[in-house]
Coordinates of C-alpha atoms and ligand atoms in Angstrom, one line a residue:
Chain A
M1 CA 60.1 57.6 -68.0
F2 CA 62.0 56.5 -64.9
P3 CA 60.4 54.1 -62.6
K4 CA 59.2 56.0 -59.6
V5 CA 61.4 55.2 -56.6
K6 CA 59.3 54.7 -53.5
S7 CA 60.5 56.2 -50.3
P8 CA 60.7 54.0 -47.2
L9 CA 58.1 56.3 -45.8
S10 CA 55.5 55.2 -48.4
F11 CA 55.9 51.6 -47.2
V12 CA 55.3 52.6 -43.6
N13 CA 52.3 54.5 -44.9
A14 CA 51.0 51.6 -46.8
F15 CA 51.4 49.4 -43.8
F16 CA 49.4 51.6 -41.5
E17 CA 46.8 52.2 -44.1
G18 CA 46.4 48.5 -44.6
L19 CA 46.3 48.0 -40.8
G20 CA 43.6 50.6 -40.5
E21 CA 41.5 49.1 -43.3
V22 CA 41.7 45.6 -41.9
S23 CA 40.8 46.7 -38.4
L24 CA 37.8 48.6 -39.8
L25 CA 36.7 45.5 -41.7
C26 CA 37.2 43.4 -38.6
V27 CA 35.0 45.8 -36.5
K28 CA 32.3 46.0 -39.2
T29 CA 32.3 42.2 -39.6
F30 CA 31.9 41.7 -35.9
K31 CA 29.1 44.2 -35.7
S32 CA 27.3 42.5 -38.7
L33 CA 27.5 39.1 -37.0
F34 CA 24.4 40.0 -35.0
K35 CA 22.4 41.5 -37.7
K36 CA 19.7 39.9 -39.8
P37 CA 19.3 38.4 -42.3
W38 CA 21.6 35.5 -41.7
E39 CA 23.1 34.2 -44.9
K40 CA 22.9 30.5 -44.2
G41 CA 23.3 29.3 -47.7
I42 CA 26.7 30.9 -48.2
F43 CA 27.8 29.9 -44.8
I44 CA 27.2 26.3 -45.4
Q45 CA 28.8 26.5 -48.8
Q46 CA 31.9 28.0 -47.3
L47 CA 32.0 25.4 -44.5
E48 CA 32.2 22.8 -47.2
E49 CA 34.7 24.8 -49.3
I50 CA 37.0 25.5 -46.4
G51 CA 36.5 22.3 -44.5
V52 CA 35.7 19.3 -46.6
R53 CA 37.6 20.3 -49.6
S54 CA 40.7 21.0 -47.7
L55 CA 40.9 17.5 -46.2
P56 CA 43.1 16.0 -48.9
V57 CA 45.7 18.7 -48.7
V58 CA 45.6 18.7 -44.9
S59 CA 46.0 14.9 -44.8
L60 CA 49.1 15.0 -47.0
T61 CA 50.8 17.8 -45.3
A62 CA 50.0 16.6 -41.8
A63 CA 51.2 13.0 -42.7
F64 CA 54.5 14.2 -44.1
G65 CA 54.9 16.8 -41.4
G66 CA 54.5 14.1 -38.8
L67 CA 56.9 11.7 -40.6
V68 CA 59.8 14.2 -40.8
F69 CA 59.2 15.4 -37.3
G70 CA 59.3 11.8 -36.1
L71 CA 62.4 11.3 -38.2
Q72 CA 64.4 14.1 -36.7
T73 CA 63.2 13.5 -33.1
Y74 CA 64.4 9.9 -33.5
V75 CA 67.8 11.2 -34.8
G76 CA 68.0 13.7 -31.9
F77 CA 67.4 11.2 -29.1
H78 CA 69.5 8.6 -30.7
R79 CA 72.4 11.0 -31.0
Y80 CA 72.3 13.0 -27.8
I81 CA 70.7 10.7 -25.2
G82 CA 71.6 7.4 -26.7
P83 CA 70.1 4.2 -28.1
G84 CA 66.9 3.2 -26.3
S85 CA 65.9 6.7 -25.5
E86 CA 64.0 7.2 -28.8
S87 CA 60.7 6.3 -27.2
Y88 CA 60.8 9.7 -25.5
G89 CA 60.3 11.2 -28.9
G90 CA 56.5 10.4 -28.5
P91 CA 55.5 13.3 -26.3
I92 CA 57.8 15.7 -28.1
I93 CA 56.3 14.8 -31.4
S94 CA 52.8 15.2 -30.2
L95 CA 53.6 18.5 -28.4
G96 CA 55.4 20.0 -31.4
L97 CA 52.8 18.9 -33.9
S98 CA 49.7 19.9 -32.0
K99 CA 51.0 23.2 -30.7
E100 CA 53.0 24.4 -33.6
L101 CA 53.4 22.5 -36.8
I102 CA 49.9 21.4 -37.6
P103 CA 48.2 24.7 -36.9
I104 CA 50.8 26.4 -39.0
L105 CA 50.6 23.9 -41.8
V106 CA 46.8 24.0 -41.9
G107 CA 46.9 27.8 -41.8
L108 CA 49.3 28.0 -44.7
M109 CA 47.5 25.4 -46.8
V110 CA 44.1 27.0 -46.3
T111 CA 45.6 30.4 -47.1
G112 CA 46.8 29.0 -50.4
R113 CA 43.7 27.1 -51.2
V114 CA 40.9 29.2 -49.7
G115 CA 42.2 32.7 -48.9
S116 CA 43.4 33.2 -52.4
A117 CA 40.1 31.9 -53.8
M118 CA 38.2 34.4 -51.6
T119 CA 40.2 37.2 -53.0
A120 CA 39.7 36.0 -56.6
E121 CA 36.0 35.5 -56.2
I122 CA 35.2 38.7 -54.3
G123 CA 37.7 40.7 -56.4
T124 CA 36.0 39.5 -59.6
M125 CA 32.7 40.5 -58.2
R126 CA 34.2 43.9 -57.3
I127 CA 35.5 44.7 -60.7
T128 CA 32.3 43.5 -62.5
E129 CA 30.2 45.7 -60.2
Q130 CA 28.6 42.7 -58.5
V131 CA 29.5 44.1 -55.1
D132 CA 27.7 47.3 -56.0
A133 CA 24.8 45.3 -57.2
L134 CA 24.6 43.5 -53.9
F135 CA 24.4 46.8 -52.2
S136 CA 21.8 48.1 -54.6
L137 CA 19.6 45.0 -54.0
G138 CA 19.6 45.4 -50.3
A139 CA 22.4 43.1 -49.3
D140 CA 25.2 44.7 -47.3
P141 CA 28.4 43.3 -48.9
I142 CA 30.1 42.8 -45.5
R143 CA 27.2 40.9 -44.1
Y144 CA 26.7 38.9 -47.3
L145 CA 30.3 38.2 -48.3
V146 CA 32.6 38.7 -45.4
V147 CA 30.6 37.5 -42.4
P148 CA 29.8 33.9 -43.6
R149 CA 33.4 33.4 -44.9
T150 CA 35.0 34.6 -41.6
L151 CA 32.7 32.6 -39.5
A152 CA 33.1 29.4 -41.6
S153 CA 36.9 29.9 -41.5
F154 CA 36.9 30.5 -37.7
I155 CA 35.0 27.2 -37.2
M156 CA 36.7 25.1 -39.8
L157 CA 40.4 25.8 -39.1
P158 CA 40.3 24.2 -35.6
I159 CA 38.4 21.2 -36.9
L160 CA 40.9 20.8 -39.7
T161 CA 43.6 21.1 -37.0
I162 CA 42.2 18.4 -34.8
Y163 CA 42.1 16.2 -37.9
G164 CA 45.6 17.1 -38.8
D165 CA 46.8 16.4 -35.3
I166 CA 45.5 12.9 -35.4
I167 CA 47.1 12.2 -38.8
G168 CA 50.4 13.9 -37.9
I169 CA 50.8 12.1 -34.5
A170 CA 49.9 8.8 -36.1
A171 CA 52.5 9.4 -38.8
G172 CA 55.1 10.2 -36.1
F173 CA 54.2 7.0 -34.3
F174 CA 54.2 5.0 -37.5
Y175 CA 57.7 6.2 -38.4
N176 CA 59.2 5.5 -35.0
V177 CA 57.5 2.3 -34.1
Y178 CA 57.1 0.6 -37.5
M179 CA 59.9 2.0 -39.5
M180 CA 62.6 2.4 -36.8
G181 CA 61.6 -0.3 -34.4
V182 CA 61.0 1.8 -31.3
N183 CA 59.1 -0.1 -28.6
R184 CA 55.4 0.5 -29.2
V185 CA 54.3 0.2 -25.6
I186 CA 56.9 2.5 -24.1
Y187 CA 56.4 5.0 -26.9
I188 CA 52.6 5.1 -26.2
R189 CA 53.1 5.2 -22.4
N190 CA 55.6 8.1 -22.7
T191 CA 53.2 10.0 -24.9
M192 CA 50.2 9.5 -22.6
M193 CA 52.3 10.5 -19.6
Y194 CA 53.6 13.8 -20.8
M195 CA 51.0 14.9 -23.3
E196 CA 48.3 17.2 -22.1
L197 CA 44.9 18.1 -23.4
W198 CA 46.0 21.7 -23.2
D199 CA 48.6 21.1 -25.9
L200 CA 45.9 20.2 -28.3
F201 CA 43.6 22.9 -27.1
S202 CA 46.1 25.7 -27.4
G203 CA 46.8 24.6 -31.0
L204 CA 43.1 24.9 -31.7
I205 CA 43.0 28.5 -30.3
K206 CA 45.8 29.4 -32.7
A207 CA 44.0 27.8 -35.6
A208 CA 40.8 29.7 -34.9
V209 CA 42.8 33.0 -34.9
F210 CA 44.5 31.9 -38.2
G211 CA 41.0 31.3 -39.6
I212 CA 40.0 34.8 -38.9
I213 CA 43.2 36.2 -40.4
I214 CA 42.8 34.2 -43.6
A215 CA 39.2 35.2 -44.2
L216 CA 39.7 38.9 -43.3
I217 CA 42.8 39.3 -45.5
G218 CA 41.2 37.4 -48.3
C219 CA 38.0 39.4 -48.2
W220 CA 39.8 42.7 -47.7
Q221 CA 42.0 42.3 -50.7
G222 CA 39.0 41.1 -52.8
L223 CA 36.9 44.1 -51.8
K224 CA 39.6 46.6 -52.7
A225 CA 40.7 44.9 -55.9
E226 CA 40.9 47.2 -58.9
G227 CA 42.5 47.3 -62.3
G228 CA 40.8 44.4 -64.2
A229 CA 41.7 40.8 -64.2
E230 CA 45.4 41.6 -63.7
G231 CA 44.5 43.6 -60.6
V232 CA 42.6 40.7 -59.2
G233 CA 45.6 38.4 -59.9
R234 CA 47.9 40.8 -58.0
A235 CA 45.4 41.0 -55.1
T236 CA 45.3 37.2 -54.9
T237 CA 49.1 37.0 -54.7
R238 CA 49.1 39.7 -52.0
T239 CA 46.5 37.7 -50.0
V240 CA 48.7 34.7 -49.9
V241 CA 51.9 36.6 -49.0
I242 CA 50.3 38.8 -46.4
A243 CA 48.2 36.1 -44.7
S244 CA 51.1 33.6 -44.6
I245 CA 53.5 36.1 -43.0
L246 CA 50.9 37.3 -40.6
I247 CA 50.2 33.7 -39.6
L248 CA 53.8 33.0 -38.8
I249 CA 54.2 36.3 -36.9
V250 CA 51.0 35.9 -34.9
N251 CA 51.9 32.3 -34.2
F252 CA 55.0 33.3 -32.4
F253 CA 53.2 35.8 -30.2
L254 CA 50.5 33.4 -29.4
S255 CA 53.0 30.8 -28.4
K256 CA 54.5 33.4 -26.2
A257 CA 51.2 34.5 -24.8
L258 CA 49.5 31.2 -24.3
P259 CA 50.7 29.4 -21.1
A260 CA 53.0 26.4 -21.9
D261 CA 50.9 24.2 -19.6
I262 CA 48.0 24.7 -17.3
G263 CA 47.0 23.0 -14.1
R264 CA 50.4 21.7 -13.1
Chain B
M1 CA 12.6 63.7 -56.3
I2 CA 16.3 63.7 -56.6
R3 CA 18.5 66.8 -56.1
V4 CA 22.2 66.7 -56.5
V5 CA 24.0 69.8 -55.1
D6 CA 27.7 70.7 -55.8
L7 CA 28.9 67.1 -55.9
H8 CA 32.7 66.6 -55.8
K9 CA 34.6 63.4 -56.1
A10 CA 38.2 62.6 -56.7
F11 CA 40.1 59.3 -56.8
G12 CA 43.6 60.2 -55.8
G13 CA 44.6 63.1 -58.0
N14 CA 41.9 62.3 -60.6
K15 CA 39.2 64.8 -60.0
V16 CA 36.2 63.1 -61.6
L17 CA 33.2 65.2 -60.3
R18 CA 33.8 68.9 -59.8
G19 CA 30.6 70.4 -58.7
V20 CA 27.6 68.5 -60.3
N21 CA 24.2 70.1 -59.9
F22 CA 20.9 68.8 -61.2
R23 CA 17.4 67.8 -60.4
L24 CA 15.3 64.9 -61.4
R25 CA 11.6 65.4 -61.1
R26 CA 9.0 62.7 -60.3
G27 CA 7.9 60.9 -63.3
E28 CA 10.6 62.3 -65.5
T29 CA 13.2 60.6 -67.7
L30 CA 16.5 62.5 -67.6
V31 CA 19.2 61.3 -69.8
I32 CA 22.8 62.2 -69.0
I33 CA 25.2 62.2 -71.8
G34 CA 29.0 62.5 -71.8
Q35 CA 32.2 61.0 -73.0
S36 CA 33.5 57.6 -71.9
G37 CA 35.4 58.0 -68.6
C38 CA 33.9 61.4 -67.8
G39 CA 32.4 60.1 -64.6
K40 CA 28.8 59.1 -65.5
S41 CA 28.9 55.8 -63.7
V42 CA 30.6 57.5 -60.7
L43 CA 27.7 60.0 -60.6
L44 CA 25.1 57.3 -60.6
K45 CA 26.8 55.5 -57.8
H46 CA 26.6 58.6 -55.6
I47 CA 22.9 58.9 -56.2
M48 CA 22.3 55.5 -54.6
G49 CA 24.9 55.9 -51.9
I50 CA 27.3 53.3 -53.2
L51 CA 30.0 56.0 -53.3
K52 CA 30.4 58.8 -50.8
P53 CA 31.3 62.3 -52.2
D54 CA 34.2 64.4 -51.0
R55 CA 31.9 67.4 -51.0
G56 CA 28.3 68.1 -51.9
K57 CA 24.9 66.6 -51.1
V58 CA 22.4 64.3 -52.7
F59 CA 18.7 64.5 -51.7
V60 CA 16.4 61.7 -52.4
D61 CA 12.8 62.6 -51.6
D62 CA 14.2 65.4 -49.4
V63 CA 16.4 63.0 -47.4
E64 CA 20.0 63.9 -47.5
I65 CA 21.7 60.5 -48.2
T66 CA 25.4 61.2 -48.2
S67 CA 25.5 61.4 -44.4
L68 CA 23.4 58.3 -43.8
R69 CA 24.8 55.2 -42.1
E70 CA 25.0 52.0 -44.1
D71 CA 22.0 50.4 -42.4
E72 CA 20.0 53.6 -42.8
L73 CA 20.7 53.5 -46.6
H74 CA 18.7 50.3 -46.9
A75 CA 15.4 52.3 -47.1
I76 CA 17.0 54.5 -49.7
T77 CA 18.4 51.8 -52.0
R78 CA 14.9 50.2 -51.8
K79 CA 13.6 53.1 -53.9
F80 CA 16.1 52.5 -56.7
G81 CA 16.5 49.8 -59.2
M82 CA 19.8 49.9 -61.1
L83 CA 20.8 48.4 -64.4
F84 CA 24.6 48.2 -64.3
Q85 CA 26.8 49.0 -67.2
G86 CA 28.1 45.4 -67.5
T87 CA 24.8 44.1 -66.0
A88 CA 26.6 42.9 -62.9
L89 CA 24.5 39.7 -62.8
F90 CA 25.7 37.4 -60.0
D91 CA 27.5 34.8 -62.0
S92 CA 27.3 32.1 -59.2
M93 CA 23.5 32.2 -59.3
T94 CA 20.9 31.2 -61.8
V95 CA 18.9 33.8 -63.7
G96 CA 15.9 33.1 -61.4
E97 CA 18.0 33.6 -58.2
N98 CA 19.3 36.8 -59.7
V99 CA 15.9 38.2 -60.3
A100 CA 14.7 37.0 -56.9
F101 CA 17.6 38.6 -55.0
G102 CA 16.1 42.0 -54.4
L103 CA 12.6 40.6 -53.7
E104 CA 14.1 38.4 -51.0
R105 CA 15.7 41.3 -49.3
Y106 CA 13.3 44.1 -49.8
T107 CA 10.0 42.3 -49.3
D108 CA 8.7 39.5 -47.1
Y109 CA 6.8 37.8 -49.8
S110 CA 6.5 34.0 -49.7
R111 CA 8.6 31.7 -51.8
E112 CA 5.7 31.0 -54.2
K113 CA 4.9 34.7 -54.6
I114 CA 8.6 35.5 -55.3
K115 CA 8.7 32.7 -57.9
D116 CA 5.6 34.1 -59.6
L117 CA 7.1 37.6 -59.6
V118 CA 10.3 36.3 -61.0
R119 CA 8.4 34.8 -63.9
E120 CA 6.3 37.8 -64.3
N121 CA 9.2 40.2 -64.4
L122 CA 11.2 38.1 -66.8
A123 CA 8.1 38.1 -69.1
K124 CA 8.0 41.9 -68.8
V125 CA 11.4 42.1 -70.4
G126 CA 10.4 39.5 -73.0
L127 CA 12.1 36.4 -71.6
R128 CA 10.5 33.1 -70.8
D129 CA 11.6 29.8 -69.2
I130 CA 15.1 30.8 -68.5
E131 CA 15.0 30.8 -64.7
N132 CA 17.4 27.9 -64.4
L133 CA 20.0 29.1 -66.8
M134 CA 23.3 30.6 -65.6
P135 CA 24.2 34.2 -66.7
Y136 CA 27.1 33.0 -68.8
E137 CA 24.8 31.0 -71.0
L138 CA 23.0 34.1 -72.1
S139 CA 23.7 36.5 -75.0
G140 CA 24.7 40.2 -74.2
G141 CA 21.2 41.4 -75.0
M142 CA 19.5 38.8 -72.8
R143 CA 21.8 39.6 -69.9
K144 CA 20.8 43.3 -70.1
R145 CA 17.1 42.2 -70.0
V146 CA 17.7 39.9 -67.0
G147 CA 19.6 42.8 -65.3
L148 CA 16.6 45.0 -65.9
A149 CA 14.2 42.4 -64.7
R150 CA 16.2 42.1 -61.5
A151 CA 16.2 45.9 -61.0
I152 CA 12.5 46.4 -61.5
A153 CA 11.3 43.2 -59.7
Y154 CA 10.7 44.9 -56.4
K155 CA 8.9 47.9 -58.0
P156 CA 11.4 50.7 -57.3
D157 CA 10.3 54.3 -57.7
I158 CA 13.4 55.3 -59.6
I159 CA 15.2 53.3 -62.2
L160 CA 18.8 54.0 -63.0
Y161 CA 20.3 52.8 -66.2
D162 CA 24.0 52.8 -66.8
E163 CA 24.6 52.7 -70.6
P164 CA 21.7 50.3 -71.3
S165 CA 22.4 50.2 -75.1
T166 CA 26.2 50.0 -75.0
G167 CA 27.9 46.8 -76.1
I168 CA 24.9 45.3 -78.0
D169 CA 24.0 45.6 -81.7
P170 CA 21.9 48.5 -82.8
I171 CA 18.7 46.5 -83.3
R172 CA 18.9 45.0 -79.8
A173 CA 19.8 48.4 -78.5
D174 CA 16.7 49.8 -79.9
A175 CA 14.7 47.0 -78.4
I176 CA 16.1 48.0 -75.1
N177 CA 15.1 51.6 -75.7
D178 CA 11.5 50.5 -76.4
L179 CA 11.7 48.4 -73.2
I180 CA 12.8 51.5 -71.2
I181 CA 9.9 53.5 -72.6
R182 CA 7.5 50.7 -71.8
M183 CA 8.8 50.3 -68.3
K184 CA 8.2 53.9 -67.6
K185 CA 4.6 53.7 -68.8
E186 CA 3.9 50.5 -66.9
M187 CA 5.6 51.2 -63.7
N188 CA 5.1 55.0 -63.6
A189 CA 8.7 55.2 -62.7
T190 CA 11.2 58.1 -62.7
E191 CA 14.2 57.3 -64.7
L192 CA 17.8 58.5 -64.9
I193 CA 19.6 57.1 -67.9
I194 CA 23.3 57.4 -68.7
T195 CA 24.4 57.0 -72.2
H196 CA 26.7 58.2 -74.9
D197 CA 24.3 57.0 -77.6
M198 CA 22.5 60.1 -79.0
V199 CA 19.9 58.1 -80.9
S200 CA 18.7 56.5 -77.6
A201 CA 18.9 59.8 -75.9
Y202 CA 16.6 61.6 -78.3
K203 CA 14.2 58.7 -78.3
I204 CA 13.7 58.3 -74.6
A205 CA 14.5 61.6 -72.9
D206 CA 12.2 64.2 -71.4
R207 CA 15.3 66.2 -70.7
I208 CA 19.0 65.7 -71.6
G209 CA 21.9 66.9 -69.5
M210 CA 25.5 66.8 -70.5
L211 CA 28.3 66.0 -68.1
Y212 CA 31.7 67.5 -69.1
E213 CA 34.8 68.0 -67.1
G214 CA 33.1 67.1 -63.9
K215 CA 30.1 69.4 -64.3
I216 CA 26.7 69.3 -65.9
I217 CA 27.3 72.0 -68.5
E218 CA 23.8 72.1 -70.0
V219 CA 20.4 70.7 -69.4
G220 CA 17.3 71.0 -71.6
T221 CA 14.7 69.2 -73.6
P222 CA 16.0 67.3 -76.6
E223 CA 15.1 70.2 -78.9
E224 CA 16.9 72.6 -76.7
I225 CA 20.0 70.4 -76.6
E226 CA 19.8 69.9 -80.4
N227 CA 19.8 73.7 -80.8
S228 CA 22.4 74.4 -78.1
K229 CA 24.8 77.2 -78.8
N230 CA 27.5 75.5 -76.7
P231 CA 30.2 74.2 -79.0
I232 CA 31.0 71.4 -76.7
V233 CA 27.4 70.1 -76.7
Q234 CA 27.3 70.5 -80.5
Q235 CA 30.5 68.6 -81.0
F236 CA 29.3 65.7 -78.8
I237 CA 25.8 65.3 -80.1
H238 CA 27.1 65.3 -83.7
G239 CA 30.0 63.0 -82.8
R240 CA 32.7 65.1 -84.4
A241 CA 36.4 64.6 -83.8
E242 CA 37.2 68.3 -84.2
G243 CA 36.1 70.8 -81.7
P244 CA 36.7 72.0 -78.2
I245 CA 36.6 68.5 -76.7
E246 CA 40.0 66.9 -76.8
N247 CA 39.7 63.5 -78.4
W248 CA 42.2 61.6 -76.4
Ligands
LIG301 N1 36.5 53.0 -57.7 C1 37.3 53.8 -58.4 N2 38.6 54.1 -58.0 C2 39.4 54.9 -58.7 N3 39.0 55.5 -59.9 C3 37.8 55.3 -60.3 C4 36.9 54.4 -59.6 N4 35.7 54.4 -60.3 C5 35.9 55.2 -61.4 N5 37.2 55.7 -61.4 C6 37.7 56.7 -62.4 O1 36.7 57.7 -62.6 C7 36.7 58.1 -63.9 C8 35.2 58.1 -64.4 O2 34.8 56.7 -64.5 P1 33.3 56.3 -64.9 O3 32.4 57.1 -64.1 O4 33.3 54.8 -64.9 O5 33.3 56.8 -66.4 P2 32.0 56.7 -67.4 O6 31.6 58.1 -67.7 O7 32.6 56.1 -68.6 O8 31.0 55.9 -66.7 C9 37.6 57.2 -64.7 O9 38.8 57.9 -64.9 C10 37.9 56.1 -63.8 O10 39.2 55.6 -63.9
LIG302 MG1 30.4 54.1 -67.1

């Protein structure tokens, strides 16, 4: 009659239960990586789904991310250092984009596009007993469903990130040089002087971690979906929320843990 | 062939199985009847190792399967073919790919051989030239047949049927019953069938067992069940609303 009030303890409980389940899935997935048969068909299909089909979304978000970032850096230098200093925005834009903004944008976009779809697809298979059918026909659901998705996501996120880096940095350049009239030669020279390969590379490491997070959360929620179509819908929402939050939290700790620059 | 001993399973506070015991002998067709939601599907899933019990044991050819690791279960699931309640056809694959699925994983036959076997098994269930259709293009009865073809394609020793005649019209349901009887003759298989359709049960069973409140309360030949003194069995087989079974 009255809605059951959940004690704070039950949330803590749910948190650790979830953590346990995901860790277990992670271990199982890793172990299954080296077992035969190797599901090549699904892997390639997932590479396409995660990679190729995310290109439009990544293009748009990276372009506009680069534009606003370019815009505010211009404002910042103009205001605090003074006119003429705006060309120093170049290295800051490329640093901020490649290390933080682009990996996060790609992670969040792929979560929305692909993580949710993984939950919806596997969740539907779960409630229509197709997951049990896989098992009964000799295909371990983890090896068949989770491994190819996780691997594809792990590979594709860094690739999407490189692509997004190029678009974003170009957009920042375009804004400063062509829209605000910053000197092109100095902008490029500053960028080349202060930008390091490591900036790009550490962004790619992050993206690979995000890729694993997205696939594991998406598959985990799908595999434990119950309660009909409505339940699958709820699981899909949970995937987006959980994976997005995790990406932002893990991103901070990775930024902290990865060295700011190497070889200096 | 299969021995289930004191099987218990609860989901949260919902105690579904509360000490199930029965045997399935080689070559026999055992039909398990029971109300909707009484745990028939859950029981079937324990026999194949899809679900793990809270307590109790399942022996398949004298191997205790509930303690096996997932990779050790592969050899066990190979012995079973299962027709799922909602058919559980893979809806991202064609009919042909569905039927080939078990063959690809349980055998090392060549592509051509698998293709032939797919055609042969579809013919066995009375279907022809539908390999390239998608499951959603089929009628309910056809889906059941494809599900059956997929389950028997790799020649399992034991076929499990989860409500094979539910959800299709009586005529098609009877055709499925005939198919079950024919499968058994042709493949020499042992069968465990779950249903709440008494007409099918009488027609196909060697023995009938009734699952009620988490236990098998009675097992016997169709005649024995028909003449059972147990009022719960009597109420169920005659489909009466009044009696010891609560009707909601
Ligand atoms: N995976 C599961 N998680 C929680 N409850 C389940 C699960 N599978 C089945 N149940 C519950 O177990 C009971 C028996 O279900 P089932 O075996 O499907 O019944 P039926 O006899 O109609 O096949 C139902 O109350 C159902 O809600
Ligand atoms: Mg059922």
